Amino acid sequence: MTQSSIEIELSYLRKKIGREKDARMQAEVLLERKSTELFGINQRLLEANQNLDVIVARRTQALKTSTKRIELTTDELQNTVNRLNLVLDIANAVTWLFDVRNQTMDIAGKSQSLLGIEPTRAIPADDLLLRIHKDDAPELIDELNLSLKKGKAINKRCRILSRCGSYRWFLINGELSSFGAKSSLCVIGSCIEMHEQVEREREVWRVANHDLLTGLPNRNHFESQFSVLANESLESGEGFTAALVDINDFTQINDTYGYRIGDGVLRDFADVLRGYSEHTSHIARLSGDEYIVIFKNNIATWSAHELCQKLINECATMSLQNGERLGLSLTMGLAVFPKDGGSLDDLMQSLYSAVQVGKQKKHIGSSCVLYNASIERERFREKDIRNTLKLAIEKQSFDLAFQPIMCNESKCFVGCEALFRWPDMDAQWNIQEVIDVAENSGLILDLGEQVIEMAFAKLSQLTEMGVKKWVAINVSPLQFQFQDVPQLISKALVKYNVDPSMLVIEVTENIFLENITRIATVLSQLKKMGVRVAIDDFGSGYSSLRYVQMLPIDKIKIDKAFVDDVGSGTENQGIVQAVINMSHSMGYKVVAEGVETQEQLIALESMGCDFIQGYFFSKPVSFDELIKLDGFNKAPPLVLKTHLGRTL
Amino acid sequence: MKGIIFTEFIELVETTFGFSIAAALLDGCDLPSGGAYTAVGTYDHQEILTLVGQLQKLTGTPASDLLEAYGLFLFPKLAEQMESMSLQFDGAIDLLCSLETIIHKEVLKLYPDAELPSFKVQNINSQEIVLEYRSCRPFAHLAKGLIDGCGVYYQQTLSVSMKHLDTKTEFFTLLSVRQS
């Protein structure tokens, strides 16, 4: 190595040392700066760390609070679920969810075993629908579809096959909703077991709508069923025939055989009616002895009439529980819906009108009357009479006529019968028709009171005149049923101060149809007051010798229908003779009504009839004319002796 | 550019060419840093270009050869740092494939302001790859030298060929590396 090269190297190394120093200084500055930066970074990291700690602490606290809240919420939720499950158990209920998209059902609740299914999710809906009673399933599916289409709530009772293999009643409620994260469409609801309740309701309904004695539907059920049948009929345009059935004189059966046998007859009759069920759409017992039958639409009226005749024939011989045979007499009225009545009330009115017509013929046996226009006219006529009579009663526009009664033995007038007269009565009406309307409408009660009052006034006049003749007053069975007749008579006796023995109360045989024991008591009361009692129109109705013997009566008036034939030598003459003999044997006097001829008079005299009444002596006349009659006000008072020594 | 590139370059010159060339090199370059480099410092990359250009003049060796020689020299130094970062690879190809995905990421952690070239890898097979070198600096030959150094480091024989591609905005060179 040369000197110069050594110097160059030395120079280089010296410079290098200088550069190394500079470099070291640079590095130290750099180090210092980096150290400062690092310190700064460290500080910032420290702060960041502290901030992070604060944030972490805050977040941790928030997380704890949130966790606590969730725990509480979970507890509450669990409590709610437990309560809900308890309520579901108590109510024998389950909840259900119908997944519309998958057509599956989820059933939840311990009581799901009631439905006969295991606790499984996502049961195919069709599987469950198969368990619903076939009569209920279509309506439930309709409600489900309505819920899906229109959001209508489901509320349906239906029968579901339970695990014990029988159908039980459930109430199914439901509403359209959504579920899950995707808000899938569903119908959610409950299914509550209410078998016992429904069964109770059905039993209550059955009791409320059926007659306990016969088991037939009652009036209440009939009326609701009628609405259904009427609507169906109007919709289809096909009418139907209805028959109102009334058992004639059923009271007599009760009175004769007792209520137990009577009830048996009603039950047997209901069974007979049930035998016609293939032809009928409804049969009901409306009241005691009144039944209604609605024939099916396809039964023509003439067929219905034939069936009614068949029923009548069938009932002509029925066996009683005691082994006796009884002919049940029926009155049936037929009317057609809507021709004869477009509403329940109108149809019933038509049926009652038809029955009413039939009742007029009941003494000749069963009848079946088809409602027609003439019955309608008769109904309006009766209505007209009723309304006019009502006004007349308010105005007291009546009068009495009197027909004298002759004593066969003394040939003197001994009394008279007071007969109701209505001076202003429409010429188209007759007095018997008016009395019938008064009887049927109940107006006879007020009318009867007025007749009693008028008769007493005239009897009082006779007493004041010193004419001691008895006056007979007709009293309706209805008055005996609904009024205190003895009290009425007693008051009148006091008011007019007349001799009770001058008063004769005439009652028809129809009185036997009432409670005979009560009637016997009432008549006895009258007898104790000194008033006489006579059975009017004997032989025209329910002529019961047993009752005649039982009741405290004085006289028997033979009906004009029998008297008409007296002297002709017919069978009726024999009957009259028999009645006279029988009455005498029981100590009763006999009055023959409607005597019009000499022959009749002679025949009755020869038969021993006690009193004669009729046109042969006098038609019914006014009071003024009566007292002018020869022999009525002049003859001495008669003392008549009965065959048993009774004084009349 | 990090200071280690400069300190190691001076070290190479001193070792290879001697103090007199090193003195002539530094005296002949008017460097802003005055040639006082520290490994932890950061310096303008133009200085290395100036130094390489001046060395080419002083030695008559082409700059590309100088840069490749420098790469070969530099790799073991960088490998030491790599080891200090606990980075380990199966071999040269494995390391080269991990340049961007692992090594540069680690470098940027230490020197966030470092401006690194990109090495996109085209895998051909387990023995051969193509590296797409892209940089704003003309150091493709330095890269080749480093690849050579990598082969030496792993005691693997690598053949590296270069293909410069023209671009207006950057330096783009394909470096095909095949291990034999």
Coordinates of C-alpha atoms in Angstrom, one line a residue, chain A residues 48 72 120 156 170 224 230 243 246 253 283 376 400-401 446 458 517:
Chain A
A48 CA -57.8 4.7 25.4
L72 CA -87.3 -11.3 35.1
T120 CA -97.1 -33.5 18.3
K156 CA -118.2 -22.6 16.5
F170 CA -115.9 -28.4 22.1
S224 CA -140.1 -21.7 16.8
A230 CA -142.9 -21.4 7.2
A243 CA -154.1 -30.2 11.6
D246 CA -158.7 -31.8 20.0
I253 CA -162.2 -39.3 30.9
I283 CA -146.1 -32.9 15.9
E376 CA -164.0 -17.5 7.4
L400 CA -186.1 -10.4 29.2
A401 CA -189.0 -12.4 27.8
D446 CA -171.1 -10.0 32.2
K458 CA -189.0 -8.7 37.8
T517 CA -167.3 -32.2 42.9

